[in-house]
C-alpha positions as a printed Julia matrix, in Angstrom:
523×3 Matrix{Float64}:
   12.06   -57.7   -71.0
    9.56   -56.08  -73.09
    6.02   -55.64  -70.17
    3.61   -58.21  -71.8
    6.64   -60.26  -70.49
    6.92   -59.46  -66.1
    4.6    -60.88  -64.22
    1.86   -59.0   -62.34
    1.7    -57.73  -58.48
   -2.27   -58.97  -59.47
   -1.01   -62.65  -59.26
    0.35   -62.62  -56.08
   -2.64   -62.36  -54.06
   -3.59   -65.46  -55.2
   -0.71   -66.86  -54.67
   -0.43   -65.67  -51.37
   -3.59   -67.49  -50.25
   -2.42   -70.4   -51.86
    0.68   -70.81  -49.98
   -1.07   -69.77  -46.32
   -3.96   -72.11  -47.96
   -1.39   -74.94  -47.75
    0.7    -74.55  -44.55
   -2.42   -73.61  -42.32
   -4.13   -77.42  -43.5
   -0.39   -78.67  -42.44
   -0.6    -77.45  -39.48
   -4.13   -78.83  -38.74
   -2.6    -81.67  -40.6
    0.48   -81.81  -37.85
   -1.7    -81.08  -34.81
   -5.08   -82.85  -35.92
   -6.27   -85.98  -33.55
   -6.84   -89.3   -34.25
   -9.72   -90.43  -35.48
  -11.89   -93.24  -33.46
  -15.31   -95.22  -33.92
  -17.09   -95.28  -30.65
  -19.89   -98.56  -31.01
  -23.2    -98.09  -30.03
  -26.27  -101.1   -29.63
  -29.1    -97.41  -30.87
  -28.52   -94.34  -33.38
  -31.09   -91.94  -30.91
  -29.64   -89.12  -29.73
  -26.26   -89.11  -33.2
  -25.96   -86.0   -35.69
  -23.1    -86.2   -38.13
  -21.45   -83.13  -37.02
  -23.43   -81.21  -34.63
  -23.11   -84.39  -31.67
  -19.74   -83.2   -29.97
  -18.21   -85.42  -27.89
  -17.1    -84.11  -24.15
  -14.82   -84.36  -20.9
  -15.63   -83.09  -18.18
  -17.9    -80.56  -19.9
  -14.8    -79.51  -21.78
  -15.45   -79.93  -26.15
  -12.99   -82.72  -26.56
  -14.23   -83.98  -30.07
  -16.89   -83.65  -32.41
  -18.96   -87.0   -33.96
  -17.98   -87.27  -37.57
  -20.17   -90.25  -40.15
  -22.68   -92.24  -38.62
  -23.6    -95.53  -39.81
  -24.3    -98.78  -39.45
  -21.79  -102.27  -38.54
  -21.52  -104.76  -41.51
  -23.74  -107.23  -39.55
  -26.52  -103.92  -38.23
  -26.52  -105.65  -34.74
  -24.83  -102.09  -34.34
  -24.43   -98.48  -35.01
  -20.61   -96.85  -35.7
  -20.15   -94.0   -34.93
  -16.62   -92.29  -36.15
  -15.16   -89.16  -34.1
  -12.5    -86.8   -34.58
  -10.93   -86.05  -31.7
   -8.58   -82.76  -31.02
   -5.68   -82.88  -30.87
   -4.74   -81.77  -27.08
   -7.3    -84.92  -25.61
   -5.23   -88.41  -27.42
   -5.23   -89.7   -23.72
   -9.01   -90.7   -24.8
   -7.75   -92.57  -27.3
   -6.31   -95.21  -23.89
   -7.75   -98.33  -24.7
   -9.32   -97.73  -21.23
  -11.62   -95.08  -22.03
  -14.94   -95.52  -21.42
  -17.62   -93.13  -23.61
  -21.27   -93.73  -23.27
  -24.84   -90.8   -24.64
  -25.84   -88.14  -22.45
  -29.16   -88.05  -22.63
  -31.97   -87.43  -20.02
  -32.11   -90.59  -18.62
  -35.33   -91.27  -15.62
  -34.28   -94.11  -13.25
  -34.53   -95.69   -9.94
  -31.86   -93.38   -8.29
  -33.44   -90.21  -10.19
  -33.48   -88.63  -13.04
  -30.11   -87.44  -14.62
  -29.08   -85.4   -18.3
  -31.98   -82.39  -18.06
  -29.28   -80.38  -19.22
  -29.51   -82.09  -22.48
  -33.14   -81.36  -22.89
  -32.69   -77.5   -24.41
  -28.38   -78.14  -25.54
  -28.7    -81.51  -27.08
  -26.63   -84.8   -26.17
  -23.48   -84.59  -26.62
  -21.17   -88.73  -26.31
  -19.16   -87.52  -23.23
  -15.96   -89.52  -22.09
  -13.67   -90.78  -18.8
  -10.35   -91.54  -19.4
   -9.73   -94.85  -19.01
   -6.24   -95.76  -16.43
   -4.78   -97.82  -19.22
   -1.95   -96.29  -21.7
   -2.01   -98.15  -25.36
   -3.93   -96.62  -28.02
   -6.91   -98.2   -29.37
   -9.17   -97.0   -32.74
  -12.0    -98.57  -32.0
  -13.84   -98.93  -28.11
  -17.43  -100.22  -27.18
  -19.82   -98.02  -25.71
  -22.11   -98.04  -22.39
  -26.04   -97.48  -22.95
  -25.25   -95.92  -18.79
  -23.81   -93.57  -17.31
  -20.88   -95.04  -15.57
  -21.7    -95.51  -12.11
  -18.06   -94.74  -11.03
  -15.95   -92.2   -12.21
  -11.66   -92.48  -13.11
  -10.42   -89.96  -11.22
  -13.34   -91.2    -7.86
  -11.99   -91.72   -4.73
  -12.62   -94.18   -2.59
  -12.86   -98.39   -2.76
  -14.56  -101.47   -4.19
  -15.78  -104.77   -1.82
  -18.04  -107.41   -3.02
  -20.94  -108.31   -1.48
  -22.27  -111.54   -1.41
  -26.04  -112.58   -0.21
  -28.6   -115.6    -0.68
  -30.4   -112.79   -2.34
  -31.01  -109.39   -4.8
  -33.83  -108.41   -2.66
  -34.35  -104.54   -4.23
  -30.91  -103.54   -4.71
  -30.4   -101.98   -8.91
  -27.62  -100.79  -10.34
  -27.43   -96.91   -8.67
  -28.8    -97.93   -4.83
  -27.27   -96.13   -2.32
  -25.06   -97.58    0.18
  -25.66   -96.43    3.55
  -23.53   -95.48    6.71
  -24.94   -94.34    9.37
  -27.88   -93.27    7.32
  -25.72   -90.59    5.42
  -25.16   -92.42    1.69
  -21.6    -93.06    1.72
  -21.65   -95.08   -2.15
  -23.31   -96.96   -4.25
  -24.25  -100.49   -5.85
  -22.02  -100.8    -9.07
  -23.75  -103.76  -10.62
  -24.78  -107.58   -9.41
  -24.23  -111.03  -10.82
  -24.96  -114.83  -10.2
  -21.8   -116.74   -8.5
  -20.12  -119.75  -10.75
  -21.59  -122.26   -8.95
  -25.31  -120.24   -8.28
  -25.7   -120.06   -4.13
  -25.74  -116.75   -3.84
  -25.94  -113.02   -5.5
  -22.14  -111.08   -6.28
  -22.69  -107.25   -5.57
  -19.94  -105.84   -6.18
  -20.11  -101.46   -3.72
  -18.55   -98.78   -4.16
  -17.72   -96.78   -0.85
  -16.57   -92.87   -0.82
  -14.11   -91.64    0.22
  -13.45   -90.5     3.78
  -16.21   -93.17    4.52
  -14.55   -95.86    3.08
  -12.0    -95.13    5.82
  -14.38   -96.58    8.08
  -14.81  -100.36    6.46
  -13.12  -102.51    8.39
  -12.44  -106.3     9.45
  -15.27  -105.5    11.54
  -18.26  -104.29    9.86
  -21.47  -105.42    8.62
  -23.23  -105.47    5.63
  -26.93  -105.82    5.6
  -29.75  -104.72    3.02
  -31.6   -101.91    4.05
  -35.58  -101.17    2.13
  -37.16   -97.61    3.35
  -39.01   -99.64    5.79
  -38.27  -102.5     7.26
  -41.19  -103.72    9.34
  -42.08  -107.33   11.06
  -44.99  -108.46   12.55
  -43.94  -112.57   13.85
  -43.31  -114.58   17.26
  -40.96  -111.85   18.59
  -43.5   -108.84   18.16
  -43.6   -105.58   16.23
  -40.44  -104.6    14.17
  -39.96  -100.87   12.65
  -36.86   -99.73   10.88
  -36.66   -97.18    8.51
  -32.92   -95.5     5.91
  -33.43   -93.29    3.6
  -36.32   -92.12    0.75
  -34.1    -93.24   -1.38
  -33.16   -96.48   -0.67
  -37.44   -96.93    0.39
  -38.0    -96.58   -3.95
  -34.63   -98.79   -4.81
  -32.96  -101.02   -2.22
  -29.37   -99.88   -0.14
  -27.35  -101.64    1.1
  -25.89  -100.24    5.08
  -22.85  -100.81    7.19
  -21.47  -100.52    9.86
  -18.89  -101.42   12.94
  -21.29  -104.02   14.76
  -18.47  -106.02   16.94
  -15.77  -104.27   18.93
  -12.59  -105.9    17.72
   -9.29  -105.5    18.85
   -6.96  -105.03   15.96
   -9.21  -104.16   13.01
   -7.78  -103.06   10.31
   -9.21  -100.75    7.31
  -10.21  -103.29    4.41
   -8.52  -103.5     1.28
   -9.87  -102.67   -2.07
  -11.62  -105.21   -3.47
  -12.65  -107.1    -0.43
  -15.53  -109.45    0.68
  -17.93  -109.52    2.71
  -21.04  -111.81    2.89
  -24.14  -109.26    2.58
  -27.01  -110.02    5.74
  -31.38  -109.51    5.68
  -30.55  -107.33    8.21
  -28.85  -105.53   10.62
  -28.98  -108.1    13.88
  -28.29  -110.8    11.9
  -25.48  -109.08   10.08
  -23.8   -108.91   14.51
  -24.52  -112.25   14.58
  -22.74  -113.0    11.58
  -20.14  -110.79   12.86
  -19.95  -111.94   16.99
  -20.72  -115.49   16.56
  -19.04  -117.1    13.68
  -20.18  -119.29   11.44
  -23.97  -120.77   12.21
  -24.01  -124.09   12.91
  -27.28  -126.01   10.44
  -28.93  -128.46   12.9
  -32.44  -130.86   11.51
  -35.47  -131.08   13.48
  -37.95  -133.35   12.67
  -41.8   -133.17   13.28
  -45.29  -135.3    13.41
  -47.06  -131.92   13.5
  -48.25  -129.35   11.3
  -45.11  -126.49   10.92
  -48.64  -124.43   10.19
  -47.55  -120.73   11.32
  -43.68  -121.02   11.2
  -42.14  -119.78    9.13
  -37.98  -118.82    7.73
  -36.47  -116.62    9.87
  -38.13  -117.72   12.92
  -35.5   -117.88   16.45
  -34.84  -120.54   17.77
  -35.52  -119.59   21.78
  -33.59  -121.5    25.14
  -35.18  -119.57   27.78
  -34.95  -116.15   26.6
  -31.84  -116.66   24.71
  -31.45  -116.92   20.95
  -29.2   -119.18   19.8
  -30.87  -119.73   16.01
  -32.38  -118.84   13.55
  -34.97  -121.33   10.84
  -33.73  -121.28    7.66
  -36.06  -124.16    5.73
  -39.01  -125.62    6.14
  -39.43  -129.72    3.79
  -41.24  -132.59    4.1
  -40.34  -135.3     4.0
  -41.59  -139.81    4.85
  -40.56  -141.32    7.59
  -40.66  -145.36    6.39
  -40.75  -146.13    9.13
  -43.22  -145.0    10.17
  -44.93  -144.72    6.82
  -46.25  -141.22    7.54
  -43.74  -137.79    6.29
  -42.86  -136.23    8.5
  -42.07  -131.94    8.79
  -38.11  -131.27    8.76
  -37.85  -127.32   10.15
  -33.69  -126.64    9.25
  -32.4   -124.91   11.88
  -29.41  -122.23   11.73
  -27.3   -122.24   15.76
  -24.34  -120.7    17.02
  -22.81  -123.24   19.28
  -21.17  -120.27   20.78
  -24.26  -118.88   22.59
  -24.34  -122.16   24.98
  -22.25  -121.38   27.43
  -18.21  -121.32   28.61
  -17.92  -124.47   28.06
  -19.14  -125.22   25.26
  -16.84  -121.36   23.42
  -14.1   -123.51   25.09
  -14.27  -127.45   23.04
  -15.05  -125.56   19.79
  -12.27  -122.76   20.54
   -9.76  -125.47   21.7
  -10.36  -127.21   18.31
  -11.86  -129.82   20.17
  -14.06  -131.22   18.29
  -15.01  -134.55   20.05
  -15.66  -132.76   23.26
  -18.41  -130.69   21.57
  -19.68  -133.52   20.06
  -19.62  -135.33   23.77
  -21.05  -132.64   25.17
  -24.0   -131.91   22.67
  -23.98  -136.44   23.7
  -24.79  -135.14   27.59
  -26.72  -132.44   27.14
  -28.92  -134.47   24.33
  -28.96  -136.88   27.67
  -29.8   -134.94   29.89
  -33.07  -134.12   28.03
  -32.46  -131.49   25.9
  -35.45  -131.35   22.81
  -36.91  -128.82   20.1
  -40.04  -127.4    20.77
  -43.49  -125.86   18.88
  -44.12  -123.06   20.22
  -46.96  -120.7    20.78
  -45.15  -117.24   20.62
  -47.49  -114.21   19.22
  -51.76  -114.88   20.32
  -52.21  -112.15   17.94
  -50.23  -112.91   14.85
  -50.36  -116.88   14.9
  -46.9   -117.01   14.39
  -44.69  -119.96   16.05
  -40.48  -120.43   16.57
  -38.71  -122.99   17.99
  -37.99  -123.5    21.72
  -34.82  -126.2    22.53
  -35.64  -126.9    26.37
  -35.09  -130.16   28.9
  -37.56  -132.4    29.06
  -35.98  -134.76   31.65
  -39.66  -137.45   31.64
  -38.71  -137.57   27.35
  -38.14  -140.77   25.71
  -34.16  -141.63   25.35
  -32.81  -140.92   22.09
  -30.03  -141.19   20.46
  -28.2   -138.81   17.68
  -25.95  -139.12   15.66
  -22.9   -136.06   15.61
  -21.36  -137.72   13.46
  -24.3   -137.07   10.58
  -23.21  -133.39    8.35
  -26.82  -131.76    9.62
  -27.46  -133.45   13.23
  -30.19  -133.84   13.87
  -31.52  -133.35   16.49
  -34.43  -134.68   19.18
  -38.49  -133.69   19.29
  -40.49  -133.45   21.55
  -44.81  -132.81   20.48
  -46.51  -129.6    22.42
  -49.29  -130.01   24.95
  -50.94  -127.06   23.38
  -51.17  -129.37   20.2
  -52.23  -132.9    22.12
  -54.87  -131.19   23.7
  -55.92  -129.79   20.69
  -56.12  -133.75   19.2
  -57.87  -134.62   21.98
  -60.37  -132.23   21.86
  -59.95  -132.96   17.87
  -60.86  -136.58   18.72
  -64.03  -135.19   20.82
  -65.3   -132.84   18.02
  -65.72  -135.98   15.41
  -67.04  -138.65   17.95
  -69.53  -135.55   18.55
  -69.58  -135.24   14.58
  -70.93  -138.87   14.51
  -74.0   -138.17   16.33
  -77.16  -138.43   14.61
  -78.07  -135.06   15.91
  -80.33  -134.74   12.43
  -82.27  -137.52   13.08
  -82.82  -136.99   16.98
  -84.28  -134.04   15.86
  -86.86  -135.04   13.56
  -87.66  -137.54   15.29
  -88.14  -134.95   18.11
  -89.65  -132.73   16.06
  -92.75  -135.01   15.63
  -92.99  -136.02   18.47
  -93.2   -132.06   19.74
  -95.56  -132.78   16.42
  -97.54  -135.59   17.7
  -97.87  -133.62   21.8
  -99.15  -130.76   19.53
 -101.85  -133.36   18.51
 -103.31  -134.48   21.92
 -103.06  -131.34   23.61
 -105.14  -130.21   20.35
 -108.0   -132.91   20.23
 -108.02  -132.5    24.23
 -108.8   -129.05   24.31
 -111.77  -129.68   21.29
 -112.68  -133.31   22.8
 -112.48  -133.39   26.65
 -112.32  -130.27   27.83
 -115.83  -129.49   26.92
 -117.02  -132.83   28.99
 -115.09  -131.95   31.66
 -116.66  -128.66   31.67
 -120.43  -130.9    31.74
 -118.84  -132.65   33.89
 -117.76  -130.53   36.71
 -121.23  -128.73   36.45
 -123.2   -131.24   36.4
 -121.1   -131.95   40.23
 -122.02  -128.61   40.99
 -125.11  -129.53   40.59
 -125.21  -132.8    43.03
 -123.28  -130.67   45.12
 -125.45  -127.73   46.41
 -128.39  -130.09   46.48
 -126.38  -131.99   48.63
 -125.54  -128.73   50.3
 -129.77  -127.87   50.37
 -130.54  -130.99   51.86
 -128.12  -130.97   55.26
 -128.67  -127.75   56.02
 -130.52  -127.48   59.72
 -132.8   -125.42   58.48
 -133.97  -128.24   56.74
 -136.77  -130.57   56.55
 -134.75  -133.61   56.74
 -132.01  -132.08   59.46
 -135.7   -132.06   61.24
 -136.81  -135.86   60.49
 -133.0   -136.59   61.15
 -132.42  -135.47   64.9
 -136.67  -136.74   65.76
 -134.98  -139.93   64.95
 -132.66  -140.25   66.48
 -133.96  -139.2    69.81
 -136.76  -141.99   69.44
 -133.13  -144.13   68.59
 -132.02  -143.4    72.37
 -134.83  -143.64   73.69
 -134.25  -146.74   72.55
 -131.66  -147.61   73.69
 -132.6   -146.52   76.63
 -135.28  -149.5    76.77
 -132.75  -151.43   75.74
 -130.14  -151.01   78.25
 -133.14  -151.21   80.72
 -133.81  -155.55   79.44
 -130.35  -156.15   79.28
 -130.19  -155.08   82.89
 -133.12  -156.65   83.5
 -132.62  -159.5    82.71
 -129.55  -160.16   84.13
 -131.31  -159.52   86.77
 -134.17  -162.36   86.41
 -132.69  -164.62   83.91
 -135.5   -166.89   84.23
 -137.94  -164.71   83.34
 -137.19  -165.43   79.5
 -139.04  -169.41   80.84
 -142.13  -168.16   83.27
 -142.08  -164.67   82.11
 -142.29  -161.5    84.11
 -143.44  -161.45   88.55
 -146.37  -159.57   89.38
 -143.85  -158.12   92.18
 -140.98  -157.62   89.9
 -143.41  -155.42   87.27
 -145.15  -153.81   90.95
 -141.59  -152.49   91.82
 -140.67  -151.68   88.41
């Protein structure tokens, strides 16, 4: 063989490189992980070839491509997983984008502001393999490897709760709110919560749940009350739980157990200790101003229940609009006999006992609980002189009779007096009095202008006359001397007349014959 036909050693190098590359390609192809597609609403912070897929900060794949779906409603992210994380292709796996987020429960994902956003994964519990996944828009509150239990709470309203709100056990955060929704009939709100281990062991059949806002301030008919929880619940609300009743055989609650979410701890304790509430109605023919939902129902200082609703109802019998108050009462608080009757399941005995109470004068009455706030409450009491009434215990809810408040009656009487006073024409009387006063003032002005000067002149003339009379009657005046002389002469004349009368009495004949000479001489 000639040297030209003999292969050169230079060609062995590219052949060896080609064989090595093929082996590496076969190795990569054989050991490459699955390729999956994750659907998101937006492609914010996603970059093909740069965005990584991580599980507990360990890279398990890379984002290869991003494109729109056929209907352009979502974004499809194609992810190439590595060989080792094949379990992340199971159907129950969850994916979400980790980026900086600011919410009511705090700030998360700050590290991505420097390193960039990434796709996080949480392994699912199913074993089947899937190619397509629906990405979460927010991080899940609970990952699959967290230990604890889920519970379902039923509340009348959501209040200030939101996803991520804390779940507190004796002011210690023991879990979080996962989600919430309305029930099928819309009657209540269903709240899903998760309690971390080991706190989930404290949830038993004797546990009560209630909404715990940051600051619970109450200023009503039962006084001023302040209750605080945590700073986190101040911002986003919260749920608290604790043992509210002593049960001899309390057992741990199972995963997924349901509870009633009360408005506050007191309501939670009432629900646990007193059982189901009995709903009753009370009809009032007076204003319910000052009576609010949640106001207590009191019997001699013992709280029997709460006001749950206030409504109006037209009464055809009186052609008036009555005010209705719906109450939730706890019959077990009415005493041992009532509890015994209810405990034996004898509803007829309970109805008979209620008939007896009403027959003896049990009535409802509105009373003022706080003069400062004007808040009212409903009082149950016995009024022996109350008008006899008949109640229908077969009706649901039962309507209990009421009596008016004596203070209200007094106010009505005072209002009647005020109405009568309002009908008095004070304006006309005032105008007449003003006119009379003006006339009197004019008369006084006329007297001062006309009569007083004339009176001054008359008084001056009278003073002159008095002075003249005084001068005339003075002791050293001529008139006084003449009067004395005249009186002397008058006395003499009277003496002569007396002598003449005596003579005539002794000698009456002298009136005919004249005075005799002897008599004259003797005289």
